[in-house]
């Protein structure tokens, strides 16, 4: 829940960055998929969808960081 809040705040702080908005939506979907997967006693189809969502989310995070120009110092 803390991660979701941080991503929502970070995404709204960057109104010009479309990847931030997509990232916020994907985090919400990822949290929902994770909860549903656990409640379904780890249904394989849902677990695979959750893993695919994690790959998409990673790509969005990398794209967002690249687009904002944040660099490791």
PDB file of N, CA and C in Angstrom:
ATOM      1  N   UNK A   1       0.836  -1.184   0.000  1.00  0.00           N
ATOM      2  CA  UNK A   1       0.000   0.000   0.000  1.00  0.00           C
ATOM      3  C   UNK A   1       0.878   1.244   0.000  1.00  0.00           C
ATOM      4  N   UNK A   2       1.980   1.197   0.715  1.00  0.00           N
ATOM      5  CA  UNK A   2       2.896   2.341   0.740  1.00  0.00           C
ATOM      6  C   UNK A   2       3.468   2.584  -0.655  1.00  0.00           C
ATOM      7  N   UNK A   3       3.832   1.504  -1.357  1.00  0.00           N
ATOM      8  CA  UNK A   3       4.367   1.644  -2.711  1.00  0.00           C
ATOM      9  C   UNK A   3       3.343   2.283  -3.630  1.00  0.00           C
ATOM     10  N   UNK A   4       2.101   1.860  -3.521  1.00  0.00           N
ATOM     11  CA  UNK A   4       1.042   2.436  -4.342  1.00  0.00           C
ATOM     12  C   UNK A   4       0.901   3.929  -4.077  1.00  0.00           C
ATOM     13  N   UNK A   5       0.930   4.333  -2.830  1.00  0.00           N
ATOM     14  CA  UNK A   5       0.823   5.750  -2.480  1.00  0.00           C
ATOM     15  C   UNK A   5       1.992   6.558  -3.032  1.00  0.00           C
ATOM     16  N   UNK A   6       3.199   6.012  -2.914  1.00  0.00           N
ATOM     17  CA  UNK A   6       4.383   6.712  -3.422  1.00  0.00           C
ATOM     18  C   UNK A   6       4.295   6.885  -4.934  1.00  0.00           C
ATOM     19  N   UNK A   7       3.888   5.848  -5.638  1.00  0.00           N
ATOM     20  CA  UNK A   7       3.779   5.928  -7.095  1.00  0.00           C
ATOM     21  C   UNK A   7       2.693   6.917  -7.498  1.00  0.00           C
ATOM     22  N   UNK A   8       1.573   6.918  -6.794  1.00  0.00           N
ATOM     23  CA  UNK A   8       0.510   7.873  -7.111  1.00  0.00           C
ATOM     24  C   UNK A   8       0.969   9.305  -6.916  1.00  0.00           C
ATOM     25  N   UNK A   9       1.651   9.580  -5.817  1.00  0.00           N
ATOM     26  CA  UNK A   9       2.157  10.933  -5.559  1.00  0.00           C
ATOM     27  C   UNK A   9       3.201  11.317  -6.596  1.00  0.00           C
ATOM     28  N   UNK A  10       4.115  10.397  -6.904  1.00  0.00           N
ATOM     29  CA  UNK A  10       5.161  10.662  -7.892  1.00  0.00           C
ATOM     30  C   UNK A  10       4.557  10.899  -9.272  1.00  0.00           C
ATOM     31  N   UNK A  11       3.577  10.113  -9.637  1.00  0.00           N
ATOM     32  CA  UNK A  11       2.945  10.254 -10.944  1.00  0.00           C
ATOM     33  C   UNK A  11       2.191  11.565 -11.094  1.00  0.00           C
ATOM     34  N   UNK A  12       1.490  11.996 -10.062  1.00  0.00           N
ATOM     35  CA  UNK A  12       0.767  13.265 -10.147  1.00  0.00           C
ATOM     36  C   UNK A  12       1.710  14.442 -10.115  1.00  0.00           C
ATOM     37  N   UNK A  13       2.908  14.273  -9.567  1.00  0.00           N
ATOM     38  CA  UNK A  13       3.883  15.360  -9.532  1.00  0.00           C
ATOM     39  C   UNK A  13       4.492  15.614 -10.905  1.00  0.00           C
ATOM     40  N   UNK A  14       4.330  14.682 -11.837  1.00  0.00           N
ATOM     41  CA  UNK A  14       4.891  14.821 -13.171  1.00  0.00           C
ATOM     42  C   UNK A  14       3.768  14.853 -14.208  1.00  0.00           C
ATOM     43  N   UNK A  15       3.055  15.973 -14.331  1.00  0.00           N
ATOM     44  CA  UNK A  15       1.894  15.993 -15.222  1.00  0.00           C
ATOM     45  C   UNK A  15       2.246  15.882 -16.700  1.00  0.00           C
ATOM     46  N   UNK A  16       3.451  16.264 -17.089  1.00  0.00           N
ATOM     47  CA  UNK A  16       3.815  16.220 -18.503  1.00  0.00           C
ATOM     48  C   UNK A  16       4.256  14.844 -18.955  1.00  0.00           C
ATOM     49  N   UNK A  17       4.555  13.979 -18.026  1.00  0.00           N
ATOM     50  CA  UNK A  17       5.099  12.669 -18.361  1.00  0.00           C
ATOM     51  C   UNK A  17       3.966  11.652 -18.485  1.00  0.00           C
ATOM     52  N   UNK A  18       3.736  11.183 -19.696  1.00  0.00           N
ATOM     53  CA  UNK A  18       2.643  10.238 -19.887  1.00  0.00           C
ATOM     54  C   UNK A  18       2.991   8.863 -19.328  1.00  0.00           C
ATOM     55  N   UNK A  19       4.274   8.514 -19.320  1.00  0.00           N
ATOM     56  CA  UNK A  19       4.662   7.222 -18.772  1.00  0.00           C
ATOM     57  C   UNK A  19       4.374   7.152 -17.275  1.00  0.00           C
ATOM     58  N   UNK A  20       4.424   8.281 -16.590  1.00  0.00           N
ATOM     59  CA  UNK A  20       4.114   8.286 -15.158  1.00  0.00           C
ATOM     60  C   UNK A  20       2.653   7.934 -14.928  1.00  0.00           C
ATOM     61  N   UNK A  21       1.766   8.441 -15.776  1.00  0.00           N
ATOM     62  CA  UNK A  21       0.340   8.112 -15.655  1.00  0.00           C
ATOM     63  C   UNK A  21       0.102   6.631 -15.949  1.00  0.00           C
ATOM     64  N   UNK A  22       0.756   6.130 -16.978  1.00  0.00           N
ATOM     65  CA  UNK A  22       0.637   4.703 -17.288  1.00  0.00           C
ATOM     66  C   UNK A  22       1.186   3.846 -16.152  1.00  0.00           C
ATOM     67  N   UNK A  23       2.282   4.309 -15.565  1.00  0.00           N
ATOM     68  CA  UNK A  23       2.895   3.574 -14.459  1.00  0.00           C
ATOM     69  C   UNK A  23       1.943   3.518 -13.262  1.00  0.00           C
ATOM     70  N   UNK A  24       1.271   4.631 -12.983  1.00  0.00           N
ATOM     71  CA  UNK A  24       0.319   4.639 -11.870  1.00  0.00           C
ATOM     72  C   UNK A  24      -0.800   3.630 -12.103  1.00  0.00           C
ATOM     73  N   UNK A  25      -1.320   3.603 -13.307  1.00  0.00           N
ATOM     74  CA  UNK A  25      -2.373   2.648 -13.623  1.00  0.00           C
ATOM     75  C   UNK A  25      -1.893   1.211 -13.528  1.00  0.00           C
ATOM     76  N   UNK A  26      -0.683   0.971 -14.000  1.00  0.00           N
ATOM     77  CA  UNK A  26      -0.144  -0.394 -13.974  1.00  0.00           C
ATOM     78  C   UNK A  26       0.116  -0.856 -12.546  1.00  0.00           C
ATOM     79  N   UNK A  27       0.575   0.040 -11.690  1.00  0.00           N
ATOM     80  CA  UNK A  27       0.784  -0.333 -10.281  1.00  0.00           C
ATOM     81  C   UNK A  27      -0.540  -0.721  -9.644  1.00  0.00           C
ATOM     82  N   UNK A  28      -1.583   0.029  -9.949  1.00  0.00           N
ATOM     83  CA  UNK A  28      -2.901  -0.290  -9.406  1.00  0.00           C
ATOM     84  C   UNK A  28      -3.374  -1.665  -9.888  1.00  0.00           C
ATOM     85  N   UNK A  29      -3.190  -1.928 -11.178  1.00  0.00           N
ATOM     86  CA  UNK A  29      -3.559  -3.230 -11.730  1.00  0.00           C
ATOM     87  C   UNK A  29      -2.727  -4.339 -11.094  1.00  0.00           C
ATOM     88  N   UNK A  30      -1.433  -4.088 -10.912  1.00  0.00           N
ATOM     89  CA  UNK A  30      -0.532  -5.089 -10.333  1.00  0.00           C
ATOM     90  C   UNK A  30      -0.946  -5.436  -8.900  1.00  0.00           C
ATOM     91  N   UNK A  31      -1.290  -4.425  -8.124  1.00  0.00           N
ATOM     92  CA  UNK A  31      -1.727  -4.683  -6.746  1.00  0.00           C
ATOM     93  C   UNK A  31      -3.011  -5.507  -6.754  1.00  0.00           C
ATOM     94  N   UNK A  32      -3.950  -5.128  -7.615  1.00  0.00           N
ATOM     95  CA  UNK A  32      -5.199  -5.876  -7.714  1.00  0.00           C
ATOM     96  C   UNK A  32      -4.975  -7.314  -8.151  1.00  0.00           C
ATOM     97  N   UNK A  33      -4.112  -7.501  -9.151  1.00  0.00           N
ATOM     98  CA  UNK A  33      -3.814  -8.868  -9.610  1.00  0.00           C
ATOM     99  C   UNK A  33      -3.151  -9.693  -8.512  1.00  0.00           C
ATOM    100  N   UNK A  34      -2.269  -9.074  -7.764  1.00  0.00           N
ATOM    101  CA  UNK A  34      -1.609  -9.794  -6.679  1.00  0.00           C
ATOM    102  C   UNK A  34      -2.588 -10.258  -5.615  1.00  0.00           C
ATOM    103  N   UNK A  35      -3.505  -9.379  -5.252  1.00  0.00           N
ATOM    104  CA  UNK A  35      -4.499  -9.723  -4.237  1.00  0.00           C
ATOM    105  C   UNK A  35      -5.431 -10.828  -4.740  1.00  0.00           C
ATOM    106  N   UNK A  36      -5.903 -10.678  -5.983  1.00  0.00           N
ATOM    107  CA  UNK A  36      -6.811 -11.683  -6.556  1.00  0.00           C
ATOM    108  C   UNK A  36      -6.101 -13.027  -6.699  1.00  0.00           C
ATOM    109  N   UNK A  37      -4.824 -12.995  -7.080  1.00  0.00           N
ATOM    110  CA  UNK A  37      -4.059 -14.237  -7.209  1.00  0.00           C
ATOM    111  C   UNK A  37      -3.973 -14.960  -5.872  1.00  0.00           C
ATOM    112  N   UNK A  38      -3.700 -14.221  -4.818  1.00  0.00           N
ATOM    113  CA  UNK A  38      -3.613 -14.852  -3.498  1.00  0.00           C
ATOM    114  C   UNK A  38      -4.966 -15.353  -3.013  1.00  0.00           C
ATOM    115  N   UNK A  39      -6.022 -14.573  -3.266  1.00  0.00           N
ATOM    116  CA  UNK A  39      -7.349 -14.987  -2.825  1.00  0.00           C
ATOM    117  C   UNK A  39      -7.846 -16.215  -3.584  1.00  0.00           C
ATOM    118  N   UNK A  40      -7.361 -16.402  -4.811  1.00  0.00           N
ATOM    119  CA  UNK A  40      -7.764 -17.571  -5.595  1.00  0.00           C
ATOM    120  C   UNK A  40      -6.884 -18.784  -5.302  1.00  0.00           C
ATOM    121  N   UNK A  41      -6.087 -18.693  -4.256  1.00  0.00           N
ATOM    122  CA  UNK A  41      -5.155 -19.756  -3.856  1.00  0.00           C
ATOM    123  C   UNK A  41      -4.151 -20.054  -4.970  1.00  0.00           C
ATOM    124  N   UNK A  42      -3.618 -18.990  -5.535  1.00  0.00           N
ATOM    125  CA  UNK A  42      -2.567 -18.996  -6.552  1.00  0.00           C
ATOM    126  C   UNK A  42      -2.976 -19.785  -7.796  1.00  0.00           C
ATOM    127  N   UNK A  43      -4.007 -19.302  -8.430  1.00  0.00           N
ATOM    128  CA  UNK A  43      -4.418 -19.823  -9.735  1.00  0.00           C
ATOM    129  C   UNK A  43      -3.285 -19.541 -10.723  1.00  0.00           C
ATOM    130  N   UNK A  44      -2.867 -20.547 -11.474  1.00  0.00           N
ATOM    131  CA  UNK A  44      -1.702 -20.424 -12.352  1.00  0.00           C
ATOM    132  C   UNK A  44      -1.904 -19.356 -13.415  1.00  0.00           C
ATOM    133  N   UNK A  45      -3.088 -19.271 -13.984  1.00  0.00           N
ATOM    134  CA  UNK A  45      -3.347 -18.261 -15.016  1.00  0.00           C
ATOM    135  C   UNK A  45      -3.208 -16.850 -14.449  1.00  0.00           C
ATOM    136  N   UNK A  46      -3.769 -16.631 -13.274  1.00  0.00           N
ATOM    137  CA  UNK A  46      -3.648 -15.313 -12.639  1.00  0.00           C
ATOM    138  C   UNK A  46      -2.206 -15.017 -12.222  1.00  0.00           C
ATOM    139  N   UNK A  47      -1.511 -16.029 -11.744  1.00  0.00           N
ATOM    140  CA  UNK A  47      -0.115 -15.839 -11.346  1.00  0.00           C
ATOM    141  C   UNK A  47       0.745 -15.481 -12.560  1.00  0.00           C
ATOM    142  N   UNK A  48       0.495 -16.116 -13.700  1.00  0.00           N
ATOM    143  CA  UNK A  48       1.240 -15.805 -14.920  1.00  0.00           C
ATOM    144  C   UNK A  48       0.915 -14.391 -15.403  1.00  0.00           C
ATOM    145  N   UNK A  49      -0.339 -14.005 -15.304  1.00  0.00           N
ATOM    146  CA  UNK A  49      -0.734 -12.646 -15.683  1.00  0.00           C
ATOM    147  C   UNK A  49      -0.072 -11.619 -14.767  1.00  0.00           C
ATOM    148  N   UNK A  50       0.020 -11.944 -13.483  1.00  0.00           N
ATOM    149  CA  UNK A  50       0.677 -11.062 -12.525  1.00  0.00           C
ATOM    150  C   UNK A  50       2.166 -10.900 -12.868  1.00  0.00           C
ATOM    151  N   UNK A  51       2.813 -11.977 -13.267  1.00  0.00           N
ATOM    152  CA  UNK A  51       4.227 -11.912 -13.658  1.00  0.00           C
ATOM    153  C   UNK A  51       4.407 -11.099 -14.940  1.00  0.00           C
ATOM    154  N   UNK A  52       3.503 -11.266 -15.895  1.00  0.00           N
ATOM    155  CA  UNK A  52       3.567 -10.472 -17.124  1.00  0.00           C
ATOM    156  C   UNK A  52       3.366  -8.988 -16.823  1.00  0.00           C
ATOM    157  N   UNK A  53       2.487  -8.704 -15.885  1.00  0.00           N
ATOM    158  CA  UNK A  53       2.275  -7.321 -15.462  1.00  0.00           C
ATOM    159  C   UNK A  53       3.516  -6.727 -14.823  1.00  0.00           C
ATOM    160  N   UNK A  54       4.259  -7.548 -14.100  1.00  0.00           N
ATOM    161  CA  UNK A  54       5.494  -7.067 -13.483  1.00  0.00           C
ATOM    162  C   UNK A  54       6.520  -6.671 -14.541  1.00  0.00           C
ATOM    163  N   UNK A  55       6.572  -7.429 -15.629  1.00  0.00           N
ATOM    164  CA  UNK A  55       7.493  -7.092 -16.716  1.00  0.00           C
ATOM    165  C   UNK A  55       7.079  -5.774 -17.377  1.00  0.00           C
ATOM    166  N   UNK A  56       5.784  -5.602 -17.609  1.00  0.00           N
ATOM    167  CA  UNK A  56       5.295  -4.348 -18.177  1.00  0.00           C
ATOM    168  C   UNK A  56       5.575  -3.165 -17.248  1.00  0.00           C
ATOM    169  N   UNK A  57       5.363  -3.375 -15.962  1.00  0.00           N
ATOM    170  CA  UNK A  57       5.610  -2.311 -14.997  1.00  0.00           C
ATOM    171  C   UNK A  57       7.086  -1.932 -14.961  1.00  0.00           C
ATOM    172  N   UNK A  58       7.962  -2.906 -15.015  1.00  0.00           N
ATOM    173  CA  UNK A  58       9.388  -2.620 -15.057  1.00  0.00           C
ATOM    174  C   UNK A  58       9.739  -1.782 -16.281  1.00  0.00           C
ATOM    175  N   UNK A  59       9.177  -2.136 -17.424  1.00  0.00           N
ATOM    176  CA  UNK A  59       9.414  -1.351 -18.636  1.00  0.00           C
ATOM    177  C   UNK A  59       8.909   0.074 -18.515  1.00  0.00           C
ATOM    178  N   UNK A  60       7.744   0.255 -17.899  1.00  0.00           N
ATOM    179  CA  UNK A  60       7.207   1.600 -17.702  1.00  0.00           C
ATOM    180  C   UNK A  60       8.065   2.421 -16.749  1.00  0.00           C
ATOM    181  N   UNK A  61       8.573   1.791 -15.695  1.00  0.00           N
ATOM    182  CA  UNK A  61       9.440   2.502 -14.745  1.00  0.00           C
ATOM    183  C   UNK A  61      10.722   2.946 -15.432  1.00  0.00           C
ATOM    184  N   UNK A  62      11.318   2.064 -16.215  1.00  0.00           N
ATOM    185  CA  UNK A  62      12.544   2.407 -16.929  1.00  0.00           C
ATOM    186  C   UNK A  62      12.277   3.526 -17.937  1.00  0.00           C
ATOM    187  N   UNK A  63      11.165   3.436 -18.659  1.00  0.00           N
ATOM    188  CA  UNK A  63      10.814   4.474 -19.631  1.00  0.00           C
ATOM    189  C   UNK A  63      10.567   5.813 -18.953  1.00  0.00           C
ATOM    190  N   UNK A  64       9.907   5.774 -17.810  1.00  0.00           N
ATOM    191  CA  UNK A  64       9.629   7.003 -17.069  1.00  0.00           C
ATOM    192  C   UNK A  64      10.928   7.650 -16.591  1.00  0.00           C
ATOM    193  N   UNK A  65      11.833   6.844 -16.071  1.00  0.00           N
ATOM    194  CA  UNK A  65      13.115   7.383 -15.622  1.00  0.00           C
ATOM    195  C   UNK A  65      13.916   7.944 -16.788  1.00  0.00           C
ATOM    196  N   UNK A  66      13.883   7.273 -17.928  1.00  0.00           N
ATOM    197  CA  UNK A  66      14.600   7.752 -19.103  1.00  0.00           C
ATOM    198  C   UNK A  66      13.995   9.061 -19.612  1.00  0.00           C
ATOM    199  N   UNK A  67      12.658   9.135 -19.629  1.00  0.00           N
ATOM    200  CA  UNK A  67      11.992  10.309 -20.144  1.00  0.00           C
ATOM    201  C   UNK A  67      12.205  11.535 -19.247  1.00  0.00           C
ATOM    202  N   UNK A  68      12.277  11.332 -17.944  1.00  0.00           N
ATOM    203  CA  UNK A  68      12.479  12.460 -17.031  1.00  0.00           C
ATOM    204  C   UNK A  68      13.942  12.851 -16.930  1.00  0.00           C
ATOM    205  N   UNK A  69      14.824  12.031 -17.435  1.00  0.00           N
ATOM    206  CA  UNK A  69      16.239  12.375 -17.435  1.00  0.00           C
ATOM    207  C   UNK A  69      16.929  12.169 -16.102  1.00  0.00           C
ATOM    208  N   UNK A  70      16.338  11.359 -15.237  1.00  0.00           N
ATOM    209  CA  UNK A  70      16.966  11.087 -13.952  1.00  0.00           C
ATOM    210  C   UNK A  70      18.165  10.170 -14.150  1.00  0.00           C
ATOM    211  N   UNK A  71      19.285  10.552 -13.597  1.00  0.00           N
ATOM    212  CA  UNK A  71      20.492   9.762 -13.747  1.00  0.00           C
ATOM    213  C   UNK A  71      21.056   9.418 -12.386  1.00  0.00           C
ATOM    214  N   UNK A  72      21.769   8.322 -12.344  1.00  0.00           N
ATOM    215  CA  UNK A  72      22.416   7.888 -11.106  1.00  0.00           C
ATOM    216  C   UNK A  72      23.617   8.810 -10.870  1.00  0.00           C
ATOM    217  N   UNK A  73      23.701   9.358  -9.665  1.00  0.00           N
ATOM    218  CA  UNK A  73      24.813  10.280  -9.391  1.00  0.00           C
ATOM    219  C   UNK A  73      25.915   9.620  -8.608  1.00  0.00           C
TER     220      UNK A  73
END
